[in-house]
Amino acid sequence: MTNSQRIKHILKSGQPGETLTIQGWVRTKRSAKKFTFIEVNDGSSMNGLQVIASEDIPGYETHMERVSTGASVQITGTLAESPGKGQSVELQASDIEVFGESDGETYPLQKKRHSFEFLRTIGHLRSRTNTLGAVFRVRNACAIAIHEFFWKRDFLWMHTPILTASDCEGAGEMFTVTRFNLDSIPQSESGKADYSQDFFGRPAYLTVSGQLEAEIMSMAFSNVYTFGPTFRAENSNTARHLAEFWMVEPEMAFCNLEGNMDLAEAFLKHVFSYVMENCADDMAFFNQRIEKTVLETAENIIDNDFERVTYTDAIALLERAIKNSDKTFEFPVEWGIDLQSEHERYLAEELFKKPVIVTDYPAEIKAFYMRLNDDNKTVAAMDVLAPRIGEIIGGAQREERLDVLERRITEAGLPKEDYWWYLDLRRYGTVPHAGFGLGFERLVQFMTGMSNIRDVIPFPRTPDNLDF
Ligand code: 4AD
Ligand code: MG
């Protein structure tokens, strides 16, 4: 047996009179007097193929008893022009095979609309719904677009490790990895865990970012990117945080903050264009059923320049909004604060109504590796803030000066020994370089208008949630 013709191609270019075989899962079944309508979906497109089984096909009665919503079928037949609305062809069945029945009484996906909360409890079945189907096709298209973008620009895709000893962001939000039996951890004399007896002979973690390794590779290949899973043990139960999420991290040698911003902007434009071109039906569905600004947002991204403001100006804009009593925020605004999601959304969603790149944040609130500006107060950081989402990209020009970097590591309270190889890169052929990290799920959220990040990754990992 081999996978037969996929339904999306049949719907697009199938010709009446053609004989063919399809395979998929029954979405709906409707019985009339002498025949039955069966809608079959194989995941290749939003729309399924309408099949008409008439009572004179062999074994009609038995087959129709076994065909129900959720059942898996293989159907051979002849295409005919469809009189029905919204479809060009339908399949007149001549032979039906049911692989797996599905008990209509207990099958959790009934014809009614289910809430996304409920669908999360059936993560093994939810991909068979219209919305999740569209999400995962768009997610796939985003990934293809990303690889295409970098391939065309001579960036090498580098696979950075998931197991690591270092905390890239220095935020202490890492999951520990061990092969100790947690009920009997070997202890040293001081009563602490004796990691010398553990697998790596030292504490090990799941990576929070592939950036530091990407920096290593950019010092050999000039332009590289990573695209893989990253992990954060932050206890943030929000609609924008996952404990396991995918990150895309380009890193460029011979590049400053401006080059970094230009790349981020071209990158997002490319991904939106690609998805609009290749997933038009799915995008139209999101616009109609999920969030009515989806298509407008996509066009806006593709056609317009992003706004660029410094952190200092952004703070002034927020203060002005408060002063003019246009706006109240839960968190106070003053120079030095880390922008909260409400501040980010005000700037992108209400004030500029498009993505905003905020640059030059206070050094105190950003990671040790960001390049210190001449004012000695701010760093060459950039965050891309998107309407509805807030921060979608975080990046920076990196500190390439050995002495400044050493000082920053010490000031951040990090052990310098752990970063010996990172510092070595500044000893041997150091160069101005820059890069950023895009939260892949936040991109898919932004693109589709889905309000919860748990619904744009097949198997979300969040606090207290590890099913499937
Ligand atoms: O801003 P972050 O922490 O930056 C870094 O990790 C850098 N090392 C990236 C780099 O310069 N190479 O994370 C980057 C992006 C954020 O802008 C956000 O979109 C996403 O990753 N992100 C998360 N997405 C989902 N769940 C979480 N818990 C996330 N934390 C960050
Ligand atoms: Mg960030």
Coordinates of C-alpha atoms and ligand atoms in Angstrom, one line a residue:
M1 CA 0.0 0.0 0.0
T2 CA 1.2 3.5 -0.7
N3 CA -0.2 6.9 0.1
S4 CA -2.6 7.8 -2.7
Q5 CA -3.3 11.1 -4.3
R6 CA -3.7 13.9 -1.7
I7 CA -7.0 15.7 -1.5
K8 CA -5.7 19.2 -1.8
H9 CA -4.4 18.4 -5.3
I10 CA -7.6 16.7 -6.3
L11 CA -9.6 19.8 -5.2
K12 CA -7.3 22.1 -7.2
S13 CA -6.8 20.2 -10.4
G14 CA -8.9 17.0 -10.5
Q15 CA -10.8 16.5 -13.7
P16 CA -14.3 15.1 -14.0
G17 CA -14.1 11.5 -15.4
E18 CA -10.8 10.8 -13.6
T19 CA -10.7 7.6 -11.6
L20 CA -8.7 7.7 -8.4
T21 CA -8.3 6.5 -4.9
I22 CA -8.2 8.6 -1.7
Q23 CA -7.5 7.8 1.9
G24 CA -8.4 9.7 5.0
W25 CA -10.7 10.2 8.0
V26 CA -14.4 10.7 7.8
R27 CA -15.4 14.2 9.0
T28 CA -19.1 13.9 8.4
K29 CA -21.6 11.4 7.0
R30 CA -25.1 12.3 5.8
S31 CA -27.5 9.7 4.6
A32 CA -30.1 10.3 1.9
K33 CA -32.6 7.8 0.5
K34 CA -30.5 5.9 -2.0
F35 CA -27.0 7.2 -1.3
T36 CA -24.8 8.6 1.4
F37 CA -22.6 11.7 1.4
I38 CA -19.2 11.2 3.1
E39 CA -16.7 14.1 3.7
V40 CA -13.2 12.7 3.8
N41 CA -10.3 14.8 5.0
D42 CA -6.6 13.7 4.8
G43 CA -5.0 16.7 6.4
S44 CA -3.6 18.1 3.2
S45 CA -6.1 21.0 3.1
M46 CA -8.9 22.7 5.1
N47 CA -11.5 21.3 2.8
G48 CA -12.1 17.6 2.4
L49 CA -13.4 15.8 -0.6
Q50 CA -17.1 15.0 -0.8
V51 CA -17.8 11.4 -1.6
I52 CA -21.1 10.0 -2.8
A53 CA -21.7 6.3 -2.1
S54 CA -24.8 5.0 -3.9
E55 CA -26.6 1.9 -2.7
D56 CA -25.6 -0.1 -5.7
I57 CA -21.9 -0.3 -4.8
P58 CA -20.9 -3.8 -3.5
G59 CA -21.5 -4.3 0.3
Y60 CA -23.2 -0.9 0.6
E61 CA -25.2 -1.7 3.8
T62 CA -22.3 -3.2 5.7
H63 CA -19.9 -0.4 4.7
M64 CA -22.3 2.4 5.7
E65 CA -22.7 0.8 9.1
R66 CA -19.0 0.9 9.6
V67 CA -18.4 4.4 8.1
S68 CA -18.9 7.1 10.8
T69 CA -17.3 10.3 11.9
G70 CA -13.6 9.6 12.7
A71 CA -13.4 6.3 10.8
S72 CA -10.4 5.8 8.5
V73 CA -11.3 4.9 4.9
Q74 CA -9.9 4.2 1.4
I75 CA -12.3 5.1 -1.4
T76 CA -11.9 4.5 -5.1
G77 CA -14.2 6.2 -7.5
T78 CA -14.7 8.6 -10.4
L79 CA -14.6 12.4 -10.2
A80 CA -17.7 14.2 -11.2
E81 CA -18.5 17.9 -11.4
S82 CA -20.1 18.9 -8.2
P83 CA -23.4 20.6 -8.1
G84 CA -22.8 21.6 -4.5
K85 CA -21.5 25.0 -3.4
G86 CA -17.9 25.6 -2.5
Q87 CA -16.4 22.5 -4.3
S88 CA -15.6 21.9 -7.9
V89 CA -15.5 18.1 -7.9
E90 CA -16.9 15.2 -5.9
L91 CA -16.1 11.5 -5.9
Q92 CA -18.6 8.9 -7.0
A93 CA -17.5 5.9 -5.1
S94 CA -17.2 2.5 -6.7
D95 CA -15.2 0.8 -3.9
I96 CA -14.9 1.5 -0.2
E97 CA -12.6 0.0 2.4
V98 CA -12.9 0.8 6.1
F99 CA -9.6 0.4 7.9
G100 CA -10.7 1.5 11.4
E101 CA -14.1 2.1 12.7
S102 CA -14.8 4.9 15.1
D103 CA -17.6 4.6 17.6
G104 CA -19.8 7.6 17.1
E105 CA -21.1 7.4 20.7
T106 CA -17.7 7.9 22.3
Y107 CA -15.7 9.7 19.6
P108 CA -14.8 13.0 21.4
L109 CA -14.9 15.2 18.3
Q110 CA -18.6 15.8 17.7
K111 CA -19.9 18.0 15.0
K112 CA -20.4 21.0 17.4
R113 CA -17.8 23.6 18.1
H114 CA -15.4 22.6 20.9
S115 CA -13.5 25.1 23.1
F116 CA -9.7 25.2 22.7
E117 CA -9.5 24.3 26.4
F118 CA -11.4 21.1 25.8
L119 CA -9.4 20.3 22.7
R120 CA -6.2 20.5 24.7
T121 CA -7.4 17.6 26.8
I122 CA -7.6 15.5 23.7
G123 CA -4.2 16.4 22.2
H124 CA -4.1 13.1 20.4
L125 CA -7.2 13.9 18.4
R126 CA -7.4 17.7 18.1
S127 CA -5.2 17.9 15.0
R128 CA -8.2 16.5 13.1
T129 CA -10.2 19.7 13.7
N130 CA -10.4 22.5 11.1
T131 CA -8.6 25.1 13.3
L132 CA -5.7 22.9 14.6
G133 CA -5.3 21.5 11.1
A134 CA -4.9 25.0 9.7
V135 CA -2.5 26.0 12.5
F136 CA -0.2 23.1 11.9
R137 CA -0.1 23.5 8.2
V138 CA 0.7 27.2 8.7
R139 CA 3.3 26.3 11.3
N140 CA 5.0 24.0 8.8
A141 CA 4.9 26.6 6.1
C142 CA 6.6 29.1 8.5
A143 CA 9.4 26.6 9.1
I144 CA 9.9 26.0 5.3
A145 CA 9.9 29.8 4.7
I146 CA 12.5 30.3 7.4
H147 CA 14.9 27.7 5.9
E148 CA 14.3 29.2 2.5
F149 CA 15.0 32.7 3.6
F150 CA 18.4 31.7 5.1
W151 CA 19.3 29.3 2.4
K152 CA 19.0 32.1 -0.2
R153 CA 21.2 34.4 1.9
D154 CA 24.0 31.9 2.4
F155 CA 23.3 31.3 6.1
L156 CA 24.3 27.8 7.3
W157 CA 21.9 25.9 9.6
M158 CA 23.8 24.8 12.6
H159 CA 22.5 22.2 15.1
T160 CA 23.4 23.4 18.6
P161 CA 23.2 21.2 21.6
I162 CA 20.2 20.7 23.8
L163 CA 22.2 19.4 26.8
T164 CA 24.4 22.2 28.1
A165 CA 26.4 23.3 31.1
S166 CA 26.0 27.1 30.6
D167 CA 23.1 29.5 31.1
C168 CA 23.1 31.6 28.0
E169 CA 20.6 34.2 29.3
G170 CA 22.0 34.2 32.9
A171 CA 18.5 34.2 34.2
G172 CA 18.7 30.9 36.1
E173 CA 15.5 29.5 34.4
M174 CA 17.0 26.2 33.4
F175 CA 15.8 22.6 33.8
T176 CA 18.4 20.3 35.4
V177 CA 19.3 17.1 33.6
T178 CA 20.5 14.2 35.7
R179 CA 20.7 10.5 35.8
F180 CA 20.7 10.4 39.6
N181 CA 17.9 8.6 41.2
L182 CA 16.2 11.6 42.9
D183 CA 15.3 9.6 46.0
S184 CA 19.0 8.8 46.7
I185 CA 21.2 11.6 45.3
P186 CA 24.9 11.1 46.2
Q187 CA 26.0 13.8 48.5
S188 CA 29.3 15.4 49.2
E189 CA 30.5 16.1 52.7
S190 CA 28.9 19.5 52.7
G191 CA 25.5 17.8 52.2
K192 CA 25.1 19.1 48.7
A193 CA 24.5 17.0 45.6
D194 CA 27.8 15.5 44.4
Y195 CA 27.6 16.1 40.7
S196 CA 31.0 14.6 40.1
Q197 CA 29.2 11.3 40.3
D198 CA 26.5 12.3 37.8
F199 CA 26.6 11.5 34.1
F200 CA 28.6 14.5 33.0
G201 CA 30.5 14.9 36.2
R202 CA 29.1 18.4 36.6
P203 CA 25.6 20.0 36.7
A204 CA 23.8 19.8 33.3
Y205 CA 20.8 21.6 31.9
L206 CA 18.4 21.8 29.0
T207 CA 19.5 24.7 26.8
V208 CA 17.6 28.1 27.1
S209 CA 19.1 29.3 23.8
G210 CA 21.6 28.1 21.1
Q211 CA 23.1 31.6 20.8
L212 CA 26.5 31.1 22.4
E213 CA 27.2 28.1 20.2
A214 CA 25.8 30.0 17.2
E215 CA 28.4 32.7 18.0
I216 CA 31.1 30.1 17.8
M217 CA 30.0 28.9 14.4
S218 CA 29.5 32.5 13.1
M219 CA 33.2 33.0 13.8
A220 CA 33.9 30.4 11.2
F221 CA 31.1 30.6 8.7
S222 CA 30.2 34.3 9.0
N223 CA 26.4 33.8 8.8
V224 CA 24.7 30.9 10.6
Y225 CA 21.3 30.2 12.2
T226 CA 19.9 27.6 14.7
F227 CA 16.4 26.3 14.7
G228 CA 15.5 24.0 17.5
P229 CA 13.8 23.4 20.8
T230 CA 14.7 25.5 23.8
F231 CA 13.5 25.2 27.4
R232 CA 12.6 27.6 30.1
A233 CA 11.7 26.7 33.7
E234 CA 10.0 30.0 34.3
N235 CA 6.7 29.5 36.1
S236 CA 4.8 31.8 33.7
N237 CA 1.3 30.6 33.2
T238 CA 0.4 33.0 30.4
A239 CA -0.9 32.7 26.9
R240 CA 2.6 33.5 25.5
H241 CA 4.9 31.3 27.5
L242 CA 5.8 27.6 27.0
A243 CA 8.4 25.6 29.0
E244 CA 9.5 24.0 25.7
F245 CA 9.4 26.3 22.6
W246 CA 11.2 26.5 19.3
M247 CA 13.6 29.3 18.6
V248 CA 15.2 30.6 15.4
E249 CA 18.5 32.3 16.1
P250 CA 20.6 33.9 13.3
E251 CA 24.1 35.1 14.1
M252 CA 26.1 37.3 11.8
A253 CA 29.8 38.2 11.9
F254 CA 30.8 41.6 10.6
C255 CA 27.4 43.0 11.5
N256 CA 26.1 45.7 13.8
L257 CA 22.7 46.5 15.4
E258 CA 21.4 48.2 12.3
G259 CA 22.3 45.2 10.1
N260 CA 20.6 43.0 12.7
M261 CA 17.4 45.1 12.6
D262 CA 17.4 45.1 8.8
L263 CA 17.7 41.3 8.8
A264 CA 14.9 40.8 11.3
E265 CA 12.6 43.0 9.3
A266 CA 13.3 41.3 6.0
F267 CA 13.0 37.9 7.7
L268 CA 9.5 38.6 9.0
K269 CA 8.4 40.0 5.7
H270 CA 9.6 36.9 3.9
V271 CA 7.8 34.5 6.2
F272 CA 4.5 36.4 6.0
S273 CA 4.7 36.5 2.1
Y274 CA 5.5 32.9 1.9
V275 CA 2.6 31.8 4.1
M276 CA 0.1 34.2 2.3
E277 CA 1.2 32.6 -1.0
N278 CA 1.2 29.0 0.1
C279 CA -1.6 28.8 2.7
A280 CA -4.2 31.2 1.4
D281 CA -7.2 29.0 2.4
D282 CA -5.9 28.5 5.9
M283 CA -5.2 32.2 6.3
A284 CA -8.6 33.1 5.0
F285 CA -10.1 30.7 7.6
F286 CA -8.2 32.4 10.5
N287 CA -9.3 35.8 9.3
Q288 CA -12.9 34.7 9.2
R289 CA -13.1 32.5 12.3
I290 CA -10.4 33.4 14.7
E291 CA -9.2 37.0 14.4
K292 CA -10.6 39.4 11.9
T293 CA -7.3 41.4 11.5
V294 CA -5.2 38.5 10.3
L295 CA -5.1 39.3 6.6
E296 CA -4.8 43.0 7.2
T297 CA -1.9 42.4 9.6
A298 CA -0.1 40.2 7.1
E299 CA -0.4 42.8 4.4
N300 CA 0.7 45.5 6.7
I301 CA 3.8 43.6 7.6
I302 CA 4.7 42.8 4.0
D303 CA 4.1 46.4 2.7
N304 CA 5.3 48.7 5.4
D305 CA 8.5 49.5 7.2
F306 CA 8.6 48.6 10.9
E307 CA 8.9 51.5 13.4
R308 CA 12.2 51.9 15.1
V309 CA 12.6 53.7 18.5
T310 CA 15.1 53.8 21.2
Y311 CA 14.2 52.5 24.7
T312 CA 14.6 56.1 26.0
D313 CA 12.1 57.4 23.4
A314 CA 9.7 54.5 24.1
I315 CA 9.7 55.4 27.8
A316 CA 9.0 59.0 26.9
L317 CA 6.1 57.9 24.6
L318 CA 4.6 55.8 27.4
E319 CA 5.0 58.7 29.9
R320 CA 3.3 61.0 27.4
A321 CA 0.4 58.6 27.0
I322 CA -0.1 58.5 30.8
K323 CA 0.2 62.3 31.1
N324 CA -2.4 62.9 28.4
S325 CA -4.6 60.5 30.3
D326 CA -5.0 58.4 27.2
K327 CA -3.8 55.4 29.0
T328 CA -3.4 53.7 32.4
F329 CA -0.9 50.9 33.0
E330 CA -0.8 48.4 35.8
F331 CA 3.0 48.7 36.1
P332 CA 4.6 52.1 36.6
V333 CA 6.7 53.6 33.8
E334 CA 10.1 55.1 34.4
W335 CA 13.5 54.9 32.7
G336 CA 15.2 51.7 33.9
I337 CA 12.1 49.5 34.0
D338 CA 11.8 46.3 32.0
L339 CA 9.0 46.9 29.5
Q340 CA 5.9 44.9 30.5
S341 CA 3.7 43.2 28.1
E342 CA 1.1 46.0 28.5
H343 CA 3.7 48.6 27.6
E344 CA 4.9 46.6 24.6
R345 CA 1.4 46.1 23.3
Y346 CA 0.5 49.8 23.7
L347 CA 3.5 50.7 21.5
A348 CA 2.9 48.2 18.8
E349 CA -0.9 47.8 18.9
E350 CA -2.3 51.2 19.8
L351 CA 0.4 53.8 19.1
F352 CA 2.2 52.7 15.9
K353 CA -0.2 49.9 14.8
K354 CA 2.6 47.9 13.4
P355 CA 5.7 46.1 14.6
V356 CA 8.1 48.3 16.6
I357 CA 11.8 47.7 17.1
V358 CA 12.9 49.1 20.4
T359 CA 16.7 49.5 20.8
D360 CA 19.3 50.5 23.3
Y361 CA 17.9 49.2 26.6
P362 CA 19.5 49.9 29.9
A363 CA 22.4 47.5 30.5
E364 CA 21.0 46.5 33.9
I365 CA 18.0 44.8 32.5
K366 CA 19.6 42.9 29.7
A367 CA 21.9 39.9 29.3
F368 CA 25.7 40.1 29.8
Y369 CA 26.6 39.4 26.2
M370 CA 25.0 42.6 24.8
R371 CA 27.4 45.3 23.5
L372 CA 27.9 48.2 25.9
N373 CA 27.1 51.6 24.2
D374 CA 29.4 54.6 24.6
D375 CA 27.1 56.1 27.2
N376 CA 28.1 53.2 29.5
K377 CA 24.4 53.0 30.5
T378 CA 22.7 51.3 27.6
V379 CA 23.4 48.2 25.5
A380 CA 23.0 47.6 21.7
A381 CA 19.9 45.5 22.3
M382 CA 16.8 45.2 20.1
D383 CA 13.4 43.8 20.7
V384 CA 10.8 43.5 18.0
L385 CA 7.3 44.1 19.5
A386 CA 4.3 42.9 17.6
P387 CA 0.7 43.9 17.9
R388 CA -1.3 41.4 20.0
I389 CA 1.8 39.5 21.0
G390 CA 4.4 41.9 22.4
E391 CA 8.0 40.7 22.2
I392 CA 8.4 38.3 19.3
I393 CA 12.1 38.8 18.7
G394 CA 14.9 39.6 21.1
G395 CA 18.4 40.3 19.9
A396 CA 21.6 42.4 20.2
Q397 CA 24.9 43.3 18.8
R398 CA 27.3 41.2 20.9
E399 CA 30.1 42.5 23.1
E400 CA 33.2 41.7 21.1
R401 CA 35.7 43.5 23.3
L402 CA 37.5 41.1 25.7
D403 CA 38.0 43.5 28.6
V404 CA 34.4 44.8 28.5
L405 CA 33.0 41.4 28.3
E406 CA 35.0 40.1 31.2
R407 CA 33.8 43.0 33.3
R408 CA 30.1 42.4 32.3
I409 CA 30.3 38.7 33.2
T410 CA 31.7 39.6 36.6
E411 CA 29.1 42.3 37.2
A412 CA 26.4 39.8 36.3
G413 CA 27.6 37.5 39.0
L414 CA 28.4 34.7 36.6
P415 CA 31.4 32.4 37.0
K416 CA 34.0 33.5 34.4
E417 CA 35.6 30.0 34.2
D418 CA 32.4 28.7 32.7
Y419 CA 32.7 31.1 29.8
W420 CA 36.4 30.5 29.0
W421 CA 35.7 29.4 25.4
Y422 CA 33.2 32.3 24.9
L423 CA 36.0 34.7 26.0
D424 CA 38.5 32.9 23.8
L425 CA 36.5 34.0 20.7
R426 CA 37.3 37.5 21.7
R427 CA 41.0 36.6 22.0
Y428 CA 41.3 35.0 18.5
G429 CA 40.0 37.0 15.6
T430 CA 37.2 38.8 17.3
V431 CA 34.8 40.9 15.2
P432 CA 31.7 43.0 15.6
H433 CA 28.8 40.6 15.3
A434 CA 25.1 40.5 16.0
G435 CA 22.1 38.2 16.0
F436 CA 18.6 37.6 17.4
G437 CA 16.2 35.0 18.6
L438 CA 12.6 34.6 17.2
G439 CA 10.1 32.7 19.4
F440 CA 8.7 30.4 16.7
E441 CA 5.4 29.8 18.4
R442 CA 4.9 33.5 19.0
L443 CA 5.4 34.0 15.3
V444 CA 2.7 31.3 14.5
Q445 CA 0.4 33.0 17.0
F446 CA 1.0 36.4 15.4
M447 CA 0.4 35.0 11.9
T448 CA -2.8 33.0 12.7
G449 CA -4.4 35.2 15.4
M450 CA -4.6 32.3 17.8
S451 CA -4.9 33.7 21.3
N452 CA -3.2 31.0 23.3
I453 CA 0.4 29.8 22.6
R454 CA -0.7 26.2 23.7
D455 CA -2.7 26.0 20.5
V456 CA 0.1 26.6 18.0
I457 CA 2.4 23.8 19.1
P458 CA 1.3 20.2 18.6
F459 CA 2.2 19.1 22.2
P460 CA 2.5 22.1 24.6
R461 CA 4.6 21.8 27.7
T462 CA 3.6 24.2 30.5
P463 CA 3.6 24.0 34.3
D464 CA 1.7 20.8 35.4
N465 CA 1.1 19.7 31.8
L466 CA 3.1 16.9 30.2
D467 CA 0.4 14.8 28.5
F468 CA 0.9 13.3 25.1
Ligands
4AD1 O1 14.6 37.3 24.4 P1 15.1 35.9 24.6 O2 15.2 35.4 25.9 O3 16.5 35.9 23.8 C1 17.4 34.9 23.7 O4 17.3 33.8 24.2 C2 18.6 35.3 22.9 N1 19.7 34.3 23.3 C3 18.3 35.3 21.5 C4 19.5 35.6 20.6 O5 19.9 36.8 20.6 N2 20.0 34.7 19.8 O6 14.2 34.9 23.7 C5 14.0 35.1 22.3 C6 12.6 35.0 21.9 C7 11.6 36.0 22.6 O7 11.6 37.2 21.9 C8 10.3 35.3 22.5 O8 9.7 35.5 21.3 C9 10.7 33.8 22.7 O9 12.1 33.7 22.4 N3 10.5 33.3 24.0 C10 9.5 32.5 24.4 N4 8.5 31.9 23.6 C11 7.7 31.1 24.2 N5 7.8 30.7 25.5 C12 8.7 31.3 26.3 N6 8.8 30.9 27.6 C13 9.7 32.2 25.7 N7 10.7 32.9 26.2 C14 11.2 33.5 25.1
MG2 MG 13.8 38.9 25.5

